[in-house]
PDB file of C-alpha atoms and ligand atoms in Angstrom:
ATOM      1  CA  UNK M   1     150.546 -76.776  74.042  1.00 97.00           C
ATOM      2  CA  UNK M   2     146.948 -75.860  74.792  1.00 98.00           C
ATOM      3  CA  UNK M   3     145.437 -75.817  78.268  1.00 98.00           C
ATOM      4  CA  UNK M   4     141.649 -75.837  78.475  1.00 98.00           C
ATOM      5  CA  UNK M   5     140.880 -73.273  81.298  1.00 98.00           C
ATOM      6  CA  UNK M   6     138.426 -71.055  83.026  1.00 98.00           C
ATOM      7  CA  UNK M   7     139.409 -67.608  82.413  1.00 98.00           C
ATOM      8  CA  UNK M   8     137.572 -64.943  84.521  1.00 98.00           C
ATOM      9  CA  UNK M   9     138.661 -61.247  83.435  1.00 98.00           C
ATOM     10  CA  UNK M  10     136.716 -58.637  85.174  1.00 98.00           C
ATOM     11  CA  UNK M  11     135.399 -55.057  83.297  1.00 97.00           C
ATOM     12  CA  UNK M  12     132.931 -52.505  84.228  1.00 96.00           C
ATOM     13  CA  UNK M  13     130.043 -54.620  84.223  1.00 92.00           C
ATOM     14  CA  UNK M  14     131.744 -57.000  86.664  1.00 96.00           C
ATOM     15  CA  UNK M  15     132.872 -60.690  86.651  1.00 98.00           C
ATOM     16  CA  UNK M  16     133.354 -62.467  83.893  1.00 98.00           C
ATOM     17  CA  UNK M  17     133.538 -66.248  83.263  1.00 98.00           C
ATOM     18  CA  UNK M  18     134.227 -68.168  80.448  1.00 98.00           C
ATOM     19  CA  UNK M  19     136.149 -71.368  78.923  1.00 98.00           C
ATOM     20  CA  UNK M  20     139.077 -70.327  77.200  1.00 98.00           C
ATOM     21  CA  UNK M  21     141.928 -73.017  75.449  1.00 98.00           C
ATOM     22  CA  UNK M  22     145.488 -71.082  76.886  1.00 98.00           C
ATOM     23  CA  UNK M  23     148.656 -71.214  74.573  1.00 98.00           C
ATOM     24  CA  UNK M  24     151.628 -71.927  76.628  1.00 96.00           C
ATOM     25  CA  UNK M  25     154.854 -70.166  76.121  1.00 92.00           C
ATOM     26  CA  UNK M  26     157.612 -69.502  77.977  1.00 85.00           C
ATOM     27  CA  UNK M  27     157.102 -67.707  80.868  1.00 79.00           C
ATOM     28  CA  UNK M  28     153.149 -67.541  80.629  1.00 92.00           C
ATOM     29  CA  UNK M  29     150.749 -68.052  78.232  1.00 97.00           C
ATOM     30  CA  UNK M  30     148.539 -66.543  75.126  1.00 98.00           C
ATOM     31  CA  UNK M  31     144.785 -65.713  76.087  1.00 98.00           C
ATOM     32  CA  UNK M  32     142.995 -65.942  71.857  1.00 98.00           C
ATOM     33  CA  UNK M  33     139.549 -64.443  72.603  1.00 98.00           C
ATOM     34  CA  UNK M  34     137.249 -64.597  69.449  1.00 96.00           C
ATOM     35  CA  UNK M  35     136.017 -61.386  67.914  1.00 95.00           C
ATOM     36  CA  UNK M  36     133.285 -59.803  69.537  1.00 96.00           C
ATOM     37  CA  UNK M  37     133.306 -61.372  72.810  1.00 97.00           C
ATOM     38  CA  UNK M  38     132.920 -60.233  76.196  1.00 98.00           C
ATOM     39  CA  UNK M  39     136.907 -61.608  77.458  1.00 98.00           C
ATOM     40  CA  UNK M  40     138.267 -59.699  74.727  1.00 98.00           C
ATOM     41  CA  UNK M  41     136.290 -56.409  75.953  1.00 98.00           C
ATOM     42  CA  UNK M  42     137.348 -56.875  78.933  1.00 98.00           C
ATOM     43  CA  UNK M  43     141.377 -57.554  78.373  1.00 98.00           C
ATOM     44  CA  UNK M  44     141.446 -54.469  76.861  1.00 98.00           C
ATOM     45  CA  UNK M  45     139.232 -52.457  79.677  1.00 98.00           C
ATOM     46  CA  UNK M  46     141.669 -54.140  82.511  1.00 98.00           C
ATOM     47  CA  UNK M  47     144.469 -55.967  81.230  1.00 98.00           C
ATOM     48  CA  UNK M  48     144.586 -58.844  83.499  1.00 98.00           C
ATOM     49  CA  UNK M  49     143.106 -62.497  83.819  1.00 98.00           C
ATOM     50  CA  UNK M  50     142.817 -65.159  86.564  1.00 98.00           C
ATOM     51  CA  UNK M  51     143.906 -68.765  84.642  1.00 98.00           C
ATOM     52  CA  UNK M  52     141.315 -71.143  87.038  1.00 98.00           C
ATOM     53  CA  UNK M  53     142.783 -75.002  86.788  1.00 98.00           C
ATOM     54  CA  UNK M  54     139.664 -76.862  87.575  1.00 98.00           C
ATOM     55  CA  UNK M  55     138.356 -80.685  87.193  1.00 98.00           C
ATOM     56  CA  UNK M  56     134.794 -79.206  88.295  1.00 98.00           C
ATOM     57  CA  UNK M  57     133.182 -79.724  84.039  1.00 98.00           C
ATOM     58  CA  UNK M  58     129.974 -77.959  85.235  1.00 98.00           C
ATOM     59  CA  UNK M  59     131.874 -74.914  84.909  1.00 98.00           C
ATOM     60  CA  UNK M  60     133.111 -75.334  81.114  1.00 98.00           C
ATOM     61  CA  UNK M  61     129.758 -76.894  80.330  1.00 98.00           C
ATOM     62  CA  UNK M  62     127.433 -74.159  82.021  1.00 98.00           C
ATOM     63  CA  UNK M  63     128.857 -71.516  80.923  1.00 98.00           C
ATOM     64  CA  UNK M  64     128.046 -72.477  77.233  1.00 96.00           C
ATOM     65  CA  UNK M  65     124.360 -73.391  78.199  1.00 97.00           C
ATOM     66  CA  UNK M  66     123.731 -70.095  80.135  1.00 97.00           C
ATOM     67  CA  UNK M  67     124.797 -70.823  83.554  1.00 97.00           C
ATOM     68  CA  UNK M  68     127.455 -68.535  83.727  1.00 96.00           C
ATOM     69  CA  UNK M  69     127.088 -67.552  87.647  1.00 95.00           C
ATOM     70  CA  UNK M  70     129.695 -69.632  89.507  1.00 98.00           C
ATOM     71  CA  UNK M  71     131.111 -68.157  92.848  1.00 98.00           C
ATOM     72  CA  UNK M  72     134.114 -66.580  92.953  1.00 98.00           C
ATOM     73  CA  UNK M  73     136.482 -64.495  95.449  1.00 98.00           C
ATOM     74  CA  UNK M  74     138.512 -61.635  94.760  1.00 98.00           C
ATOM     75  CA  UNK M  75     142.000 -62.100  93.453  1.00 98.00           C
ATOM     76  CA  UNK M  76     145.187 -61.686  95.331  1.00 98.00           C
ATOM     77  CA  UNK M  77     147.526 -59.959  93.721  1.00 98.00           C
ATOM     78  CA  UNK M  78     145.504 -58.229  90.394  1.00 98.00           C
ATOM     79  CA  UNK M  79     142.285 -56.472  89.754  1.00 97.00           C
ATOM     80  CA  UNK M  80     140.457 -60.090  89.138  1.00 98.00           C
ATOM     81  CA  UNK M  81     138.503 -63.136  90.722  1.00 98.00           C
ATOM     82  CA  UNK M  82     139.094 -66.669  91.378  1.00 98.00           C
ATOM     83  CA  UNK M  83     136.412 -69.404  91.192  1.00 98.00           C
ATOM     84  CA  UNK M  84     136.181 -70.498  93.922  1.00 97.00           C
ATOM     85  CA  UNK M  85     136.061 -74.572  93.623  1.00 93.00           C
ATOM     86  CA  UNK M  86     139.368 -74.282  91.419  1.00 98.00           C
ATOM     87  CA  UNK M  87     142.379 -76.858  91.949  1.00 98.00           C
ATOM     88  CA  UNK M  88     144.920 -73.751  91.481  1.00 98.00           C
ATOM     89  CA  UNK M  89     144.867 -71.134  89.534  1.00 98.00           C
ATOM     90  CA  UNK M  90     147.284 -68.272  88.115  1.00 98.00           C
ATOM     91  CA  UNK M  91     146.795 -64.437  88.020  1.00 98.00           C
ATOM     92  CA  UNK M  92     148.148 -63.009  84.496  1.00 98.00           C
ATOM     93  CA  UNK M  93     149.214 -59.646  83.512  1.00 98.00           C
ATOM     94  CA  UNK M  94     148.817 -58.866  79.807  1.00 98.00           C
ATOM     95  CA  UNK M  95     152.530 -57.916  78.596  1.00 98.00           C
ATOM     96  CA  UNK M  96     151.820 -57.136  74.746  1.00 97.00           C
ATOM     97  CA  UNK M  97     149.011 -57.107  72.192  1.00 98.00           C
ATOM     98  CA  UNK M  98     148.713 -58.393  68.893  1.00 97.00           C
ATOM     99  CA  UNK M  99     146.012 -57.131  66.897  1.00 97.00           C
ATOM    100  CA  UNK M 100     143.653 -59.549  64.836  1.00 97.00           C
ATOM    101  CA  UNK M 101     140.744 -59.025  62.829  1.00 95.00           C
ATOM    102  CA  UNK M 102     139.418 -62.437  63.849  1.00 96.00           C
ATOM    103  CA  UNK M 103     141.247 -63.308  67.414  1.00 97.00           C
ATOM    104  CA  UNK M 104     143.580 -61.038  69.100  1.00 98.00           C
ATOM    105  CA  UNK M 105     146.657 -62.321  70.707  1.00 98.00           C
ATOM    106  CA  UNK M 106     147.221 -61.029  74.402  1.00 98.00           C
ATOM    107  CA  UNK M 107     150.561 -62.170  76.046  1.00 98.00           C
ATOM    108  CA  UNK M 108     150.317 -62.525  79.781  1.00 98.00           C
ATOM    109  CA  UNK M 109     152.769 -63.205  82.292  1.00 97.00           C
ATOM    110  CA  UNK M 110     152.047 -65.161  85.317  1.00 97.00           C
ATOM    111  CA  UNK M 111     151.852 -62.567  88.285  1.00 97.00           C
ATOM    112  CA  UNK M 112     150.791 -65.042  91.483  1.00 98.00           C
ATOM    113  CA  UNK M 113     149.856 -68.729  91.641  1.00 97.00           C
ATOM    114  CA  UNK M 114     148.202 -70.568  94.247  1.00 98.00           C
ATOM    115  CA  UNK M 115     147.447 -74.365  94.514  1.00 98.00           C
ATOM    116  CA  UNK M 116     144.097 -74.830  96.559  1.00 98.00           C
ATOM    117  CA  UNK M 117     143.164 -78.433  96.440  1.00 98.00           C
ATOM    118  CA  UNK M 118     145.170 -81.753  94.995  1.00 98.00           C
ATOM    119  CA  UNK M 119     144.866 -83.325  91.504  1.00 97.00           C
ATOM    120  CA  UNK M 120     143.581 -86.434  92.018  1.00 96.00           C
ATOM    121  CA  UNK M 121     143.824 -88.018  88.510  1.00 97.00           C
ATOM    122  CA  UNK M 122     142.489 -87.869  85.381  1.00 98.00           C
ATOM    123  CA  UNK M 123     139.189 -89.099  84.788  1.00 98.00           C
ATOM    124  CA  UNK M 124     137.614 -89.431  81.079  1.00 98.00           C
ATOM    125  CA  UNK M 125     133.923 -88.605  81.730  1.00 98.00           C
ATOM    126  CA  UNK M 126     135.815 -85.199  82.376  1.00 98.00           C
ATOM    127  CA  UNK M 127     138.157 -85.332  79.198  1.00 98.00           C
ATOM    128  CA  UNK M 128     134.605 -86.078  77.867  1.00 98.00           C
ATOM    129  CA  UNK M 129     132.886 -82.869  78.833  1.00 98.00           C
ATOM    130  CA  UNK M 130     135.398 -80.748  77.495  1.00 98.00           C
ATOM    131  CA  UNK M 131     135.554 -82.322  73.886  1.00 98.00           C
ATOM    132  CA  UNK M 132     131.765 -82.225  73.685  1.00 98.00           C
ATOM    133  CA  UNK M 133     131.635 -78.495  75.097  1.00 98.00           C
ATOM    134  CA  UNK M 134     133.703 -77.465  72.263  1.00 97.00           C
ATOM    135  CA  UNK M 135     131.535 -79.379  70.055  1.00 97.00           C
ATOM    136  CA  UNK M 136     128.329 -77.711  71.725  1.00 96.00           C
ATOM    137  CA  UNK M 137     130.618 -74.212  70.704  1.00 95.00           C
ATOM    138  CA  UNK M 138     130.563 -75.244  67.215  1.00 95.00           C
ATOM    139  CA  UNK M 139     127.187 -76.954  66.222  1.00 95.00           C
ATOM    140  CA  UNK M 140     127.024 -74.634  63.636  1.00 93.00           C
ATOM    141  CA  UNK M 141     129.787 -75.217  61.630  1.00 94.00           C
ATOM    142  CA  UNK M 142     129.597 -78.963  61.416  1.00 94.00           C
ATOM    143  CA  UNK M 143     127.961 -81.208  59.671  1.00 95.00           C
ATOM    144  CA  UNK M 144     125.352 -83.480  61.508  1.00 93.00           C
ATOM    145  CA  UNK M 145     127.201 -86.958  60.836  1.00 95.00           C
ATOM    146  CA  UNK M 146     130.185 -85.247  62.471  1.00 96.00           C
ATOM    147  CA  UNK M 147     128.316 -84.518  65.920  1.00 96.00           C
ATOM    148  CA  UNK M 148     126.101 -87.509  66.263  1.00 96.00           C
ATOM    149  CA  UNK M 149     129.344 -89.843  65.632  1.00 97.00           C
ATOM    150  CA  UNK M 150     131.133 -88.081  68.035  1.00 98.00           C
ATOM    151  CA  UNK M 151     128.697 -88.171  70.808  1.00 98.00           C
ATOM    152  CA  UNK M 152     128.408 -91.531  70.590  1.00 98.00           C
ATOM    153  CA  UNK M 153     131.832 -91.880  70.960  1.00 98.00           C
ATOM    154  CA  UNK M 154     131.927 -89.405  73.948  1.00 98.00           C
ATOM    155  CA  UNK M 155     128.759 -91.083  75.947  1.00 98.00           C
ATOM    156  CA  UNK M 156     131.086 -94.445  76.436  1.00 98.00           C
ATOM    157  CA  UNK M 157     133.353 -92.684  78.787  1.00 98.00           C
ATOM    158  CA  UNK M 158     130.404 -90.785  80.409  1.00 98.00           C
ATOM    159  CA  UNK M 159     128.392 -94.059  80.999  1.00 98.00           C
ATOM    160  CA  UNK M 160     132.129 -96.301  81.896  1.00 98.00           C
ATOM    161  CA  UNK M 161     133.386 -92.924  84.747  1.00 98.00           C
ATOM    162  CA  UNK M 162     131.002 -90.748  85.210  1.00 98.00           C
ATOM    163  CA  UNK M 163     130.002 -89.044  89.136  1.00 98.00           C
ATOM    164  CA  UNK M 164     127.159 -86.765  89.744  1.00 98.00           C
ATOM    165  CA  UNK M 165     129.062 -83.258  88.033  1.00 98.00           C
ATOM    166  CA  UNK M 166     130.213 -85.456  85.229  1.00 98.00           C
ATOM    167  CA  UNK M 167     126.471 -86.556  84.146  1.00 98.00           C
ATOM    168  CA  UNK M 168     124.854 -83.115  85.425  1.00 98.00           C
ATOM    169  CA  UNK M 169     127.643 -81.308  82.677  1.00 98.00           C
ATOM    170  CA  UNK M 170     126.620 -83.950  79.952  1.00 98.00           C
ATOM    171  CA  UNK M 171     122.574 -83.268  80.156  1.00 98.00           C
ATOM    172  CA  UNK M 172     123.005 -79.638  80.169  1.00 98.00           C
ATOM    173  CA  UNK M 173     125.495 -79.964  76.783  1.00 98.00           C
ATOM    174  CA  UNK M 174     122.921 -82.940  75.402  1.00 98.00           C
ATOM    175  CA  UNK M 175     119.647 -80.359  76.358  1.00 98.00           C
ATOM    176  CA  UNK M 176     121.329 -78.252  73.859  1.00 97.00           C
ATOM    177  CA  UNK M 177     122.230 -80.909  71.560  1.00 97.00           C
ATOM    178  CA  UNK M 178     118.430 -81.858  71.341  1.00 96.00           C
ATOM    179  CA  UNK M 179     117.312 -78.426  70.974  1.00 95.00           C
ATOM    180  CA  UNK M 180     120.170 -77.815  68.240  1.00 94.00           C
ATOM    181  CA  UNK M 181     118.169 -80.956  66.282  1.00 90.00           C
ATOM    182  CA  UNK M 182     114.934 -79.919  66.897  1.00 91.00           C
ATOM    183  CA  UNK M 183     115.661 -76.741  65.238  1.00 88.00           C
ATOM    184  CA  UNK M 184     118.133 -77.887  62.537  1.00 77.00           C
ATOM    185  CA  UNK M 185     116.650 -78.018  58.924  1.00 66.00           C
ATOM    186  CA  UNK M 186     115.523 -81.686  58.053  1.00 62.00           C
ATOM    187  CA  UNK M 187     117.740 -83.914  56.030  1.00 61.00           C
ATOM    188  CA  UNK M 188     116.476 -84.281  52.282  1.00 56.00           C
ATOM    189  CA  UNK M 189     114.814 -87.583  51.650  1.00 55.00           C
ATOM    190  CA  UNK M 190     116.906 -89.963  49.907  1.00 55.00           C
TER     191      UNK M 190
HETATM  192  C1  FMN E 208     137.438 -76.140  75.937  1.00 51.87           C
HETATM  193  C2  FMN E 208     137.060 -74.490  75.729  1.00 51.87           C
HETATM  194  C3  FMN E 208     137.857 -73.856  74.554  1.00 51.87           C
HETATM  195  C4  FMN E 208     137.709 -72.841  74.538  1.00 51.87           C
HETATM  196  N1  FMN E 208     138.438 -71.776  74.048  1.00 51.87           N
HETATM  197  C5  FMN E 208     138.425 -70.381  73.463  1.00 51.87           C
HETATM  198  C6  FMN E 208     139.208 -69.636  73.164  1.00 51.87           C
HETATM  199  O1  FMN E 208     140.917 -69.774  73.261  1.00 51.87           O
HETATM  200  N2  FMN E 208     138.848 -68.310  72.818  1.00 51.87           N
HETATM  201  C7  FMN E 208     137.897 -67.491  72.792  1.00 51.87           C
HETATM  202  O2  FMN E 208     137.528 -66.989  72.111  1.00 51.87           O
HETATM  203  N3  FMN E 208     136.944 -68.910  72.779  1.00 51.87           N
HETATM  204  C8  FMN E 208     137.028 -70.106  73.549  1.00 51.87           C
HETATM  205  N4  FMN E 208     136.068 -70.939  73.642  1.00 51.87           N
HETATM  206  C9  FMN E 208     134.540 -70.553  73.646  1.00 51.87           C
HETATM  207  C10 FMN E 208     134.250 -69.833  74.519  1.00 51.87           C
HETATM  208  O3  FMN E 208     134.494 -70.346  75.753  1.00 51.87           O
HETATM  209  C11 FMN E 208     132.727 -69.184  74.367  1.00 51.87           C
HETATM  210  O4  FMN E 208     132.671 -68.638  73.094  1.00 51.87           O
HETATM  211  C12 FMN E 208     133.111 -67.952  75.293  1.00 51.87           C
HETATM  212  O5  FMN E 208     131.500 -67.688  75.723  1.00 51.87           O
HETATM  213  C13 FMN E 208     133.566 -66.754  74.853  1.00 51.87           C
HETATM  214  O6  FMN E 208     132.793 -65.736  74.758  1.00 51.87           O
HETATM  215  P1  FMN E 208     132.647 -64.489  75.955  1.00 51.87           P
HETATM  216  O7  FMN E 208     133.760 -63.719  76.462  1.00 51.87           O
HETATM  217  O8  FMN E 208     131.834 -63.363  75.106  1.00 51.87           O
HETATM  218  O9  FMN E 208     132.100 -65.335  76.867  1.00 51.87           O
HETATM  219  C14 FMN E 208     136.437 -72.514  74.128  1.00 51.87           C
HETATM  220  C15 FMN E 208     135.140 -73.197  74.573  1.00 51.87           C
HETATM  221  C16 FMN E 208     135.798 -73.807  75.010  1.00 51.87           C
HETATM  222  C17 FMN E 208     134.499 -74.993  75.872  1.00 51.87           C
END
C-alpha cells in the first residue's frame, strides 16, 4: 500500500516540501527518495520527516511546477515542519536505511500523530490532479500518445467535479504539459 503524501524534510538549507509516495509497513512507513534529491540529502543530514495528509492538491501540483513555498509551522516532537493546511500529519523518525544506487529506502517509525481537520470524502478531481502530477513528473519517459490519452481521460473528472483549488492545480500542470509539447521534437510526418 502506497500513500501519496507531502513529505517535509529539514536540512541546513531549511525545510523542503515534496510529494512522496510512502510505502506502508507494519508500525510505520518506508520513504524511498530517488538519487539525487533534496529529500534524500535532508534525510541523511537530519533523519526525521513529517508526512502530511492533505487534500489541497495545489501542493502536489505546485511542487512540480516551481511553487514550493507553502506555509509551515514547527513539528511537535521532531526537528521538522508541518504543512499549515494539512488535514492530519505524522512525525517520523528514521530507524534503518537500506542503501541502493537508484532509490535508497529509509524505514521510519511514527513518533507522533495529529489530526487537524476532518476528511470530507473522496473527490475525483483531486485524484485526477495527483495522477496528472505523476504524469508531469515523468513527461520525458512517456510516449506522447500516452500523455495525451491520459490527460484527456483525467480532464473528465476535472470538468465534472473540480473546485477552485483543483482547477488551479490542474492549470499549473497543464501549463507544464503545454511547455513540454512546444519543446518536444516534431513527430515525423507519415
Ligand atoms: C504523487 C507523487 C509521488 C511521488 N513519490 C516519489 C517518491 O516516492 N520518491 C521520489 O523520489 N520522488 C517521488 N515523487 C517525485 C518527487 O516529488 C519529486 O521528484 C521531488 O522533487 C523529489 O526531489 P526533491 O526531494 O529534490 O524535491 C513523487 C511525485 C508525485 C507527484
